[in-house]
PDB file of C-alpha atoms in Angstrom:
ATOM      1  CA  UNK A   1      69.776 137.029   6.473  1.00 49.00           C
ATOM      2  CA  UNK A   2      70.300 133.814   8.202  1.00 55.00           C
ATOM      3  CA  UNK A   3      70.406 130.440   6.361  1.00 72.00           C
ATOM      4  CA  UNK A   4      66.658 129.366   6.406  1.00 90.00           C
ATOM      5  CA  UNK A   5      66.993 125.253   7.110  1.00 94.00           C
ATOM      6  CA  UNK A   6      63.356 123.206   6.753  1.00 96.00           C
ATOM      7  CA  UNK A   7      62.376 122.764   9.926  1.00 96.00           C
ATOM      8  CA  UNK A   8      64.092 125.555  11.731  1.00 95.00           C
ATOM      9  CA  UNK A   9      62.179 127.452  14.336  1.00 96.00           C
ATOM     10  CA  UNK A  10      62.378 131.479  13.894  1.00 96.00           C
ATOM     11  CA  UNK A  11      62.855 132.771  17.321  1.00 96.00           C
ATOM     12  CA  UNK A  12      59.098 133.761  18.216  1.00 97.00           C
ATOM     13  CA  UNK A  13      58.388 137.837  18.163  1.00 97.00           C
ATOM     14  CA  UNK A  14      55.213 139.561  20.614  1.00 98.00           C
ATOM     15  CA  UNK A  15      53.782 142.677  19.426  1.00 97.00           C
ATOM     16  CA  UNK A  16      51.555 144.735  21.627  1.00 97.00           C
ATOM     17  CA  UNK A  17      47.936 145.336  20.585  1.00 97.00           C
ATOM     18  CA  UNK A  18      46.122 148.385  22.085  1.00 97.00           C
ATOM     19  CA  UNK A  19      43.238 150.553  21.545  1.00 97.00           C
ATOM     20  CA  UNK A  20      45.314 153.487  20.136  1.00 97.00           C
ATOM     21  CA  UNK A  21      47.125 151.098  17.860  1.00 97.00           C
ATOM     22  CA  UNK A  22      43.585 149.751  15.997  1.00 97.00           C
ATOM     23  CA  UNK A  23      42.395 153.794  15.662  1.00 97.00           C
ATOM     24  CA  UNK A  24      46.358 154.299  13.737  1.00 97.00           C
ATOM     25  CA  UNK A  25      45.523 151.399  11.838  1.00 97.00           C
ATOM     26  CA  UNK A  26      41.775 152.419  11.230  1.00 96.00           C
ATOM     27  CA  UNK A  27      43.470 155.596  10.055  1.00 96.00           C
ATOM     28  CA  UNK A  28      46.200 154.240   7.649  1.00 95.00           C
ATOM     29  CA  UNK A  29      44.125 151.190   5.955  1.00 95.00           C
ATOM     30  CA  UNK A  30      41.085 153.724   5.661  1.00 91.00           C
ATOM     31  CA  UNK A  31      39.213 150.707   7.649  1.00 90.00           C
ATOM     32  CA  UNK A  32      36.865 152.896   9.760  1.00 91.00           C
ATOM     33  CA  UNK A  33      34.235 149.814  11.011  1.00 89.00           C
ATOM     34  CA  UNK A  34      33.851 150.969  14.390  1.00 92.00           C
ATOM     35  CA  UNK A  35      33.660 147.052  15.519  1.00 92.00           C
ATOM     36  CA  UNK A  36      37.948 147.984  15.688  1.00 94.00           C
ATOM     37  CA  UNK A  37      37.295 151.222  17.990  1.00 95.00           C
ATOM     38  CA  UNK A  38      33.706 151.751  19.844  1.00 96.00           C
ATOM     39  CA  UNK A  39      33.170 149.111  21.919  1.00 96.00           C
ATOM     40  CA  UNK A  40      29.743 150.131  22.840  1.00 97.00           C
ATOM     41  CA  UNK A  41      29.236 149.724  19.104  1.00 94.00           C
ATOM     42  CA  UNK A  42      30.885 146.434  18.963  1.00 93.00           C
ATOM     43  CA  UNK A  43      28.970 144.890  22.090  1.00 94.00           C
ATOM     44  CA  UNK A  44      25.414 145.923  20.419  1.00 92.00           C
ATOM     45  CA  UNK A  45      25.928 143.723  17.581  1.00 86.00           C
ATOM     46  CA  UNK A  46      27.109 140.605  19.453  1.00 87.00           C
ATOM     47  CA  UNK A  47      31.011 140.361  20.324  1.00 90.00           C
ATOM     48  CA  UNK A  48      32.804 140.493  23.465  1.00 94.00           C
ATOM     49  CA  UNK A  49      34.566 144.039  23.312  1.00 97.00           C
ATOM     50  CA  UNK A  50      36.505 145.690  20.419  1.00 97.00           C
ATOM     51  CA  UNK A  51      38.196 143.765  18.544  1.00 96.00           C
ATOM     52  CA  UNK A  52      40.951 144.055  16.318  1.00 97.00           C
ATOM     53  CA  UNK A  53      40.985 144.326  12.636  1.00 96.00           C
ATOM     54  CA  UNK A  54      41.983 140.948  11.219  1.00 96.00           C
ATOM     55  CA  UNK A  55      44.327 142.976   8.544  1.00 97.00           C
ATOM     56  CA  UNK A  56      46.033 144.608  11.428  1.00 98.00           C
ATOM     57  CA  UNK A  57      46.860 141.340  13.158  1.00 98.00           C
ATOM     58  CA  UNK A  58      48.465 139.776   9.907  1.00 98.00           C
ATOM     59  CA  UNK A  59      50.050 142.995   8.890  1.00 98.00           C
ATOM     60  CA  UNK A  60      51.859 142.655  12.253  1.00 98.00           C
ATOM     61  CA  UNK A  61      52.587 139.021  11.256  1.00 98.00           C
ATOM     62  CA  UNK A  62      53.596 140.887   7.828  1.00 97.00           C
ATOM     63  CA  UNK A  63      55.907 142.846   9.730  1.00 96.00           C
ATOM     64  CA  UNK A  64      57.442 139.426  11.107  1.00 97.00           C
ATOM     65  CA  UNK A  65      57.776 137.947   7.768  1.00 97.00           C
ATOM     66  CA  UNK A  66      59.772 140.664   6.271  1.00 96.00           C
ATOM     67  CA  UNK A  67      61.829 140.672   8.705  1.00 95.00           C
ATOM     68  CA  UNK A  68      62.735 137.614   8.059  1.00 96.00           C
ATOM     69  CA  UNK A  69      63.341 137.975   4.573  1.00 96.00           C
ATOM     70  CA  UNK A  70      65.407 141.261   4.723  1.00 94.00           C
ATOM     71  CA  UNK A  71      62.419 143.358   3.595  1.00 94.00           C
ATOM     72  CA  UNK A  72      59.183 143.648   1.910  1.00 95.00           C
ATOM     73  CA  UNK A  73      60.394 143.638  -1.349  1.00 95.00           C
ATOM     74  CA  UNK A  74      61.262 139.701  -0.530  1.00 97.00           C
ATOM     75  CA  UNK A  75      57.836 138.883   0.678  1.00 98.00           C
ATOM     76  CA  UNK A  76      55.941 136.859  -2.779  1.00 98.00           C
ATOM     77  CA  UNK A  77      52.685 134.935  -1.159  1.00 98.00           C
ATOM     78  CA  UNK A  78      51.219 135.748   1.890  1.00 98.00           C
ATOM     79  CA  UNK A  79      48.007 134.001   3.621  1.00 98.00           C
ATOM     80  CA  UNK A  80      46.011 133.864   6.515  1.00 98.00           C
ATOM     81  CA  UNK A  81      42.729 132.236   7.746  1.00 98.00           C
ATOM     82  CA  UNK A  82      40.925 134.887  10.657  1.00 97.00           C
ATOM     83  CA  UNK A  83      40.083 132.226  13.065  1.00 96.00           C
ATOM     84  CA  UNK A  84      39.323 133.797  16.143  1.00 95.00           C
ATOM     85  CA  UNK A  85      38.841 137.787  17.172  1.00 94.00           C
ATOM     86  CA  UNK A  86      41.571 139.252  19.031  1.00 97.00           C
ATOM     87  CA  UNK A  87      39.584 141.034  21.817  1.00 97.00           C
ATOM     88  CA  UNK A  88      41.381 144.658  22.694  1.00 98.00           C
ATOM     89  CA  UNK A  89      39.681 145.819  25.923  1.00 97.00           C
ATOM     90  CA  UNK A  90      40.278 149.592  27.228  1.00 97.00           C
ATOM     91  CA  UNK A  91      43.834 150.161  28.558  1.00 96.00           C
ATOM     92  CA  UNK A  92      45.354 146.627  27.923  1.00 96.00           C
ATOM     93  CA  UNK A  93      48.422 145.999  25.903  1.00 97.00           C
ATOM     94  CA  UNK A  94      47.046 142.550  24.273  1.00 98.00           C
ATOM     95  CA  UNK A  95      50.333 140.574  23.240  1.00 98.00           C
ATOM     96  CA  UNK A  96      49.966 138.996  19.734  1.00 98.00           C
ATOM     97  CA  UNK A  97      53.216 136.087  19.933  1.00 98.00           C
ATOM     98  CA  UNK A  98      54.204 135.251  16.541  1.00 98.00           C
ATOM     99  CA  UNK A  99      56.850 132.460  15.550  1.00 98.00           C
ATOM    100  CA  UNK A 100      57.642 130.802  12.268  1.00 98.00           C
ATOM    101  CA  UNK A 101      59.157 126.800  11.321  1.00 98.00           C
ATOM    102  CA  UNK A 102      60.826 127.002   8.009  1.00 98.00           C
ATOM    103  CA  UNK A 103      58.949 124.716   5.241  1.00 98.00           C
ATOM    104  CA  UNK A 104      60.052 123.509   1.419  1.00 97.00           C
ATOM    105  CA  UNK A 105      62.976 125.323   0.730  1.00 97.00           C
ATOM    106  CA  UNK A 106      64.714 125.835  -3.217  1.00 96.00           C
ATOM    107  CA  UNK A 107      67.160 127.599  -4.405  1.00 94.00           C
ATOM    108  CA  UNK A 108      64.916 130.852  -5.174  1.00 96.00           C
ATOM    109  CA  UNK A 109      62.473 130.704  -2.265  1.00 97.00           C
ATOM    110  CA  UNK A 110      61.447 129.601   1.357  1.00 98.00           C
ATOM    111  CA  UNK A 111      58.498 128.800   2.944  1.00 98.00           C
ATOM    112  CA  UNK A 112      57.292 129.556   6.194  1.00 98.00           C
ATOM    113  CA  UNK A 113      54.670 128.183   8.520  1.00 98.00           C
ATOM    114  CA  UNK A 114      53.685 130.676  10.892  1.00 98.00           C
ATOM    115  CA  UNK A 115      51.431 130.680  14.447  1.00 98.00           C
ATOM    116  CA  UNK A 116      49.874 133.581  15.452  1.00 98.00           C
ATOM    117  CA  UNK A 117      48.609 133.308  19.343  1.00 98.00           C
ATOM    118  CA  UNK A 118      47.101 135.738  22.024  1.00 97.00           C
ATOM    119  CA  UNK A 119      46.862 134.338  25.088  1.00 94.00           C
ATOM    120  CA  UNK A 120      48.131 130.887  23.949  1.00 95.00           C
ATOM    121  CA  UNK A 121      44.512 130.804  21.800  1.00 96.00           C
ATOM    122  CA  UNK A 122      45.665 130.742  17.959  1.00 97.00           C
ATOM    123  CA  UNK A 123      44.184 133.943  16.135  1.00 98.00           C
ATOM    124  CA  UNK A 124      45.234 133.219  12.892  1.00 98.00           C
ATOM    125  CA  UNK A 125      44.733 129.484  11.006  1.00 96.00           C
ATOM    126  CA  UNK A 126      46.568 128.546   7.710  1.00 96.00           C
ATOM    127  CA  UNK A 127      49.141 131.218   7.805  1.00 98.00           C
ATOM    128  CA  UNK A 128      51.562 130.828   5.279  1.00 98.00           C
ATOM    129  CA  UNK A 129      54.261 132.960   3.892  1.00 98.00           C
ATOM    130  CA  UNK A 130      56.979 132.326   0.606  1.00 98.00           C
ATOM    131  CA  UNK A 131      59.612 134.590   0.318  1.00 98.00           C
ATOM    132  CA  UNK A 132      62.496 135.488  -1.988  1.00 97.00           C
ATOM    133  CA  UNK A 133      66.081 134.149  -0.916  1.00 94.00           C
TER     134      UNK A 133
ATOM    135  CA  UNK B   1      21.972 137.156  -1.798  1.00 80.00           C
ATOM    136  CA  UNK B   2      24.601 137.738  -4.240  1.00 87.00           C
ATOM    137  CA  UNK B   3      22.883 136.546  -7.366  1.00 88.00           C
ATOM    138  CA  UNK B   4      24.524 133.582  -8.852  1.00 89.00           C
ATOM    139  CA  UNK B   5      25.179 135.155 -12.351  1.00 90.00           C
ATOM    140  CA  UNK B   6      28.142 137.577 -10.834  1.00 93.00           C
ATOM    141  CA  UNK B   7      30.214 134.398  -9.808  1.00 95.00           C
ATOM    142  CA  UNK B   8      32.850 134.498 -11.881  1.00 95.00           C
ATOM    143  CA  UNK B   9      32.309 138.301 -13.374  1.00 95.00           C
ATOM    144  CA  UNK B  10      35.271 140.867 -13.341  1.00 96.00           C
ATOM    145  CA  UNK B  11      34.215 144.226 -12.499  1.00 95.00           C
ATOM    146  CA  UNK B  12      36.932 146.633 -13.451  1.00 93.00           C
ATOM    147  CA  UNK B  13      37.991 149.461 -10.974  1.00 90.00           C
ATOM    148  CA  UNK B  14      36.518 152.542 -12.481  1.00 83.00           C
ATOM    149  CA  UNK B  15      39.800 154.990 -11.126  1.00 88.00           C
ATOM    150  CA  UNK B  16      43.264 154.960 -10.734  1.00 93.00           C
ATOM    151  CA  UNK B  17      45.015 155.547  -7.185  1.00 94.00           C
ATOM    152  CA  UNK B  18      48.607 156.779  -7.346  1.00 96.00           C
ATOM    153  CA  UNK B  19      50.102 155.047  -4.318  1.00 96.00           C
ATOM    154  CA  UNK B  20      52.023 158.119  -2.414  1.00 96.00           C
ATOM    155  CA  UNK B  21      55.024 157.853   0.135  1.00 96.00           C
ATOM    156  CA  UNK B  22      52.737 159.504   2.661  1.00 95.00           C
ATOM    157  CA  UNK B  23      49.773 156.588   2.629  1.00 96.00           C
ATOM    158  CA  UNK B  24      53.265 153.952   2.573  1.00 96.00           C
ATOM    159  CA  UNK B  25      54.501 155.985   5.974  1.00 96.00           C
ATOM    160  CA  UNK B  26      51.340 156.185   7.603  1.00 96.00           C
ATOM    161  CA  UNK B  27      50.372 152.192   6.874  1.00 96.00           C
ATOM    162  CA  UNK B  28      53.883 150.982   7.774  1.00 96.00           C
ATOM    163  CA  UNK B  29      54.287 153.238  11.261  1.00 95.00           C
ATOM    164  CA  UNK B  30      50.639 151.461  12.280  1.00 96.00           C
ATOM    165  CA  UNK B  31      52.291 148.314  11.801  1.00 95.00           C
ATOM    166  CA  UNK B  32      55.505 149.503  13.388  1.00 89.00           C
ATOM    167  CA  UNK B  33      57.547 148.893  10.393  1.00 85.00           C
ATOM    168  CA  UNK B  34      60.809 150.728   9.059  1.00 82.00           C
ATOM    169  CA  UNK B  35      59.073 153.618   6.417  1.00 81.00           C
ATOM    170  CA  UNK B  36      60.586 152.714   3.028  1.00 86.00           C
ATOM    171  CA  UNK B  37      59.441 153.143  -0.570  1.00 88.00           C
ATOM    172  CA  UNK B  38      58.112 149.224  -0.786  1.00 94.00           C
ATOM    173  CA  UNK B  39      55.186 149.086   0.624  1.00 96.00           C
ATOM    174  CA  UNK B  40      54.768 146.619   3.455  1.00 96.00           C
ATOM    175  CA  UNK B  41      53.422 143.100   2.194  1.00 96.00           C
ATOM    176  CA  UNK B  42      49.440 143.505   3.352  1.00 97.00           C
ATOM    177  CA  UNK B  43      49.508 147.308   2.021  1.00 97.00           C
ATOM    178  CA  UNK B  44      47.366 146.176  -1.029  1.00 97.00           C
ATOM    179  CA  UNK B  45      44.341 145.352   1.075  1.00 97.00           C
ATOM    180  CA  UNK B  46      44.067 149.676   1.373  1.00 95.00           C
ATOM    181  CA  UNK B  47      42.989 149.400  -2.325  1.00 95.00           C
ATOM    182  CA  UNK B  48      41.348 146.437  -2.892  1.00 94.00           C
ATOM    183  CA  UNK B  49      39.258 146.124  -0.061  1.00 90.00           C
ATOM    184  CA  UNK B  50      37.413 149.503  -0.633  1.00 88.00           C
ATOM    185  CA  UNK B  51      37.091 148.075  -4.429  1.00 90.00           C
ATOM    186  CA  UNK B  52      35.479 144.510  -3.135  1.00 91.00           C
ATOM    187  CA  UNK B  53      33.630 146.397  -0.838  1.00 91.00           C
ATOM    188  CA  UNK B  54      31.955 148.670  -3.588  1.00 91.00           C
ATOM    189  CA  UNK B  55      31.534 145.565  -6.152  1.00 92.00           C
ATOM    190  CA  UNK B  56      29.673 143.506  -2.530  1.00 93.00           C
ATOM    191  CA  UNK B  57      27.745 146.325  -1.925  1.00 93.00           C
ATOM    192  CA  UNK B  58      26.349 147.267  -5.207  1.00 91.00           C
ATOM    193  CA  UNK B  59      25.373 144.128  -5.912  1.00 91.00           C
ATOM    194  CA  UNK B  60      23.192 144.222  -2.740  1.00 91.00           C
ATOM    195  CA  UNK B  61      24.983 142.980   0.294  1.00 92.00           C
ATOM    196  CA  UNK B  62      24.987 144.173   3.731  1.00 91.00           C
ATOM    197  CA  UNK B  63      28.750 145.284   4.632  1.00 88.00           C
ATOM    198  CA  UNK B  64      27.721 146.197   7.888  1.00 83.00           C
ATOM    199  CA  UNK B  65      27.129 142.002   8.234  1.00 85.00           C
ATOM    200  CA  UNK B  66      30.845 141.243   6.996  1.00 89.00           C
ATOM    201  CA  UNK B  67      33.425 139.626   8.801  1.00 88.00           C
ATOM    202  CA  UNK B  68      36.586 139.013   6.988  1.00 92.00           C
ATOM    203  CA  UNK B  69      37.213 134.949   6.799  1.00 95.00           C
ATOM    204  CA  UNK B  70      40.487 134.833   4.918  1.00 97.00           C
ATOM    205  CA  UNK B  71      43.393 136.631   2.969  1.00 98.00           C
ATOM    206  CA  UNK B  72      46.360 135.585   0.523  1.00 98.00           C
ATOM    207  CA  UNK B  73      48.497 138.291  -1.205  1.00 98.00           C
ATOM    208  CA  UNK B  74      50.083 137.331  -3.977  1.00 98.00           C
ATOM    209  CA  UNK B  75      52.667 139.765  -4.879  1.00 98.00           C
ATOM    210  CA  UNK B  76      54.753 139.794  -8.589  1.00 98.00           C
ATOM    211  CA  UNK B  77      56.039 143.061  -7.640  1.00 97.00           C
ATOM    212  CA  UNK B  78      56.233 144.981  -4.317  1.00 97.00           C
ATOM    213  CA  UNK B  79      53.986 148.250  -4.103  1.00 97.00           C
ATOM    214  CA  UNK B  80      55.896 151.317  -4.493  1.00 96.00           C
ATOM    215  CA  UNK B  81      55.426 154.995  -3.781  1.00 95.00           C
ATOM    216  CA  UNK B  82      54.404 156.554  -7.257  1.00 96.00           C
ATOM    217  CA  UNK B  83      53.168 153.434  -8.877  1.00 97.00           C
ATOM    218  CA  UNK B  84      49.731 154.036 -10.304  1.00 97.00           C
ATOM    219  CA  UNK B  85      47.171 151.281  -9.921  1.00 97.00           C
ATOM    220  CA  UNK B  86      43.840 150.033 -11.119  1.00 96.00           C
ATOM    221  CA  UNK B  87      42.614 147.547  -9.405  1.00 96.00           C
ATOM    222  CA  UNK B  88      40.475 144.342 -11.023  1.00 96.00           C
ATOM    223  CA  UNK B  89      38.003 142.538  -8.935  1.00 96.00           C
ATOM    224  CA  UNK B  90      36.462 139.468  -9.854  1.00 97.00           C
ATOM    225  CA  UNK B  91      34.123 137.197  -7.702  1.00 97.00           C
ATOM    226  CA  UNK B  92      35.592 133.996  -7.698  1.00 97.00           C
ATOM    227  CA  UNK B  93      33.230 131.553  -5.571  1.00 97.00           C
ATOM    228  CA  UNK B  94      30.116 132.586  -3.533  1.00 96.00           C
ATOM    229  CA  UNK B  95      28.822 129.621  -1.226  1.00 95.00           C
ATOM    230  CA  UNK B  96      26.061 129.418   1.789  1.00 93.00           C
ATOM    231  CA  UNK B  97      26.619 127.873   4.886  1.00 91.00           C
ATOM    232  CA  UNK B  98      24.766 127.721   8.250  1.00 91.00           C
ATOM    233  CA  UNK B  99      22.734 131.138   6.726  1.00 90.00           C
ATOM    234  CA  UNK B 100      25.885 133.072   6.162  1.00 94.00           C
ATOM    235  CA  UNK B 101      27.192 133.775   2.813  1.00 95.00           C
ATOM    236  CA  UNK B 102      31.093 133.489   1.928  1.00 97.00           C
ATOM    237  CA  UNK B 103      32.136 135.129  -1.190  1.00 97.00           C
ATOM    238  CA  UNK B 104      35.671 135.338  -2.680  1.00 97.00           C
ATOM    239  CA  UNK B 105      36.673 138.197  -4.274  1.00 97.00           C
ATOM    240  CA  UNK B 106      40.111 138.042  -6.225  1.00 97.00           C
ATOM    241  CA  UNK B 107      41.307 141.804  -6.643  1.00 97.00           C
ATOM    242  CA  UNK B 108      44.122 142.497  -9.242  1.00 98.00           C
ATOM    243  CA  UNK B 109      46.130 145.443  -8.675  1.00 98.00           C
ATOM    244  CA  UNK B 110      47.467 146.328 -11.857  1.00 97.00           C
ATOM    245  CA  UNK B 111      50.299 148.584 -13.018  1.00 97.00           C
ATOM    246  CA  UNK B 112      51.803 149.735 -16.396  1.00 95.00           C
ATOM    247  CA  UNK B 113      49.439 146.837 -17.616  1.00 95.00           C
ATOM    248  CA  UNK B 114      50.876 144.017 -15.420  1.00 97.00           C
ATOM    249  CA  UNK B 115      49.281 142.541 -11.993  1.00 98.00           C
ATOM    250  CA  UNK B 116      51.384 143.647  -9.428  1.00 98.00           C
ATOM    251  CA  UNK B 117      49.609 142.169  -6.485  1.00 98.00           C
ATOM    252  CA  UNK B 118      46.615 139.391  -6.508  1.00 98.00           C
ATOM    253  CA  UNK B 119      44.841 139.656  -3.256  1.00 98.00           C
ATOM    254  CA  UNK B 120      42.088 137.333  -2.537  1.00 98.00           C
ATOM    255  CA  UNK B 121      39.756 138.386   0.224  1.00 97.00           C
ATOM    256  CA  UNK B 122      37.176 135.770   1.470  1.00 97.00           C
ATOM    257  CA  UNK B 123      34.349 137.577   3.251  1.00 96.00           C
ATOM    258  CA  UNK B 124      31.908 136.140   5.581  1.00 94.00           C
ATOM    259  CA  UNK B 125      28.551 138.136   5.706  1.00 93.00           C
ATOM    260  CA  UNK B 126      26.317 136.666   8.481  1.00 86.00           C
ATOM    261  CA  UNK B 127      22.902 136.192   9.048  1.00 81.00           C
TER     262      UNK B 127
END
């Protein structure tokens, strides 16, 4: 792993959010609400077109984090605030941009601050991450 | 509306869930993560979710209302294939605002005795 300096930018990551992705996760977290797959479903009770799981979106940003820390096992406290809906219509890749300034760093641990955007609109607020050095 | 009195109660998760290498696999190739035996960071949320849920919906709230507000994990030690777990919930704050309720619910997974993983789940169930 790199030295982690406060203030250093971590080179920003996109992941691609589709349809088929939301039904895998659906199927893995054992989060069936069909809000995150039937979008006739999800328009009848008020919101734009599917949308996907807020879980899924910071499990990507999960993904990012450990990463960064050379693995899960390095990941200690881990928060997000679901701020807006990340709209997956039919047949479009959405692209979820994630990218990380290094905070308070000790001798034991880092912290990052993270931004989660989809089309330049933040997704996630308040997303925070400490991890093991 | 979550009657004041369970602010603040534990509810203690009734069964044990032996975390297997399979569920780890499946959860980390939706996320498009390297399949190890640590589970990925959010992995918790598959158990104590289902366990807030259950504690929400006994006590007479509408899940199909819910929108998840916001998440921490707080993790002592990583998730592993094999490790058996009970998980603890206890409803931590429960507030009104604008007609919607938004209730905290701290879930502790616990193994050999020791939390492994605090994860606190703020749901928003709207009007």
């Amino acid at each position: 792993m790199s030295i982690l300096v406060t203030g250093s930018e971590i080179p920003a990551k996109t992941f691609l959010i589709n349809r088929a992705a939301l039904v895998q996760y659906a199927n893995a977290s054992g989060d069936q609400n069909p809000i995150h797959q039937n979008e006739e479903f999800a328009k009848s009770v008020g919101l734009e077109n599917v949308i996907a799981h807020g879980m899924y979106t910071m499990g990507l940003v999960g993904q990012y984090v450990a990463e960064i820390a050379g693995g899960s096992s390095k990941v200690q406290d881990f928060s997000a605030r679901f701020t807006k809906p990340v709209v997956v219509p039919a047949g479009v890749d959405v692209e979820l941009v994630v990218s990380a300034v290094v905070g308070e760093v000790t001798d034991a641990t880092a912290k990052l601050e993270i931004t989660a955007t989809c089309n330049e609109v933040k997704v996630l607020g308040m997303t925070k991450a400490v991890i093991l050095l | 509306m979550l009657n004041p009195d369970l602010v603040g109660r534990t509810f203690p998760g009734t069964k044990s869930t032996t975390i297997t290498q399979e569920s780890i696999a499946a959860f980390a190739l939706a996320l498009g993560e390297p399949n190890t035996d640590i589970a990925p960071p959010t992995f918790a949320i598959t158990i104590s979710l289902e366990q807030s849920q259950s504690v929400l919906v006994d006590s007479g709230l509408d899940w199909s209302r819910v929108v998840h507000g916001d998440q921490r994990f707080l993790i002592n030690k990583p998730l592993q294939a094999g490790a058996e777990i009970t998980c603890n919930s206890t409803i931590e704050s429960a507030r009104s605002m604008g007609g919607n309720e938004i209730i905290t619910v701290r879930s502790d997974l616990i193994e050999s005795g020791e939390v492994a993983v605090s994860s606190w789940s703020t749901l928003v169930f709207r009007a």
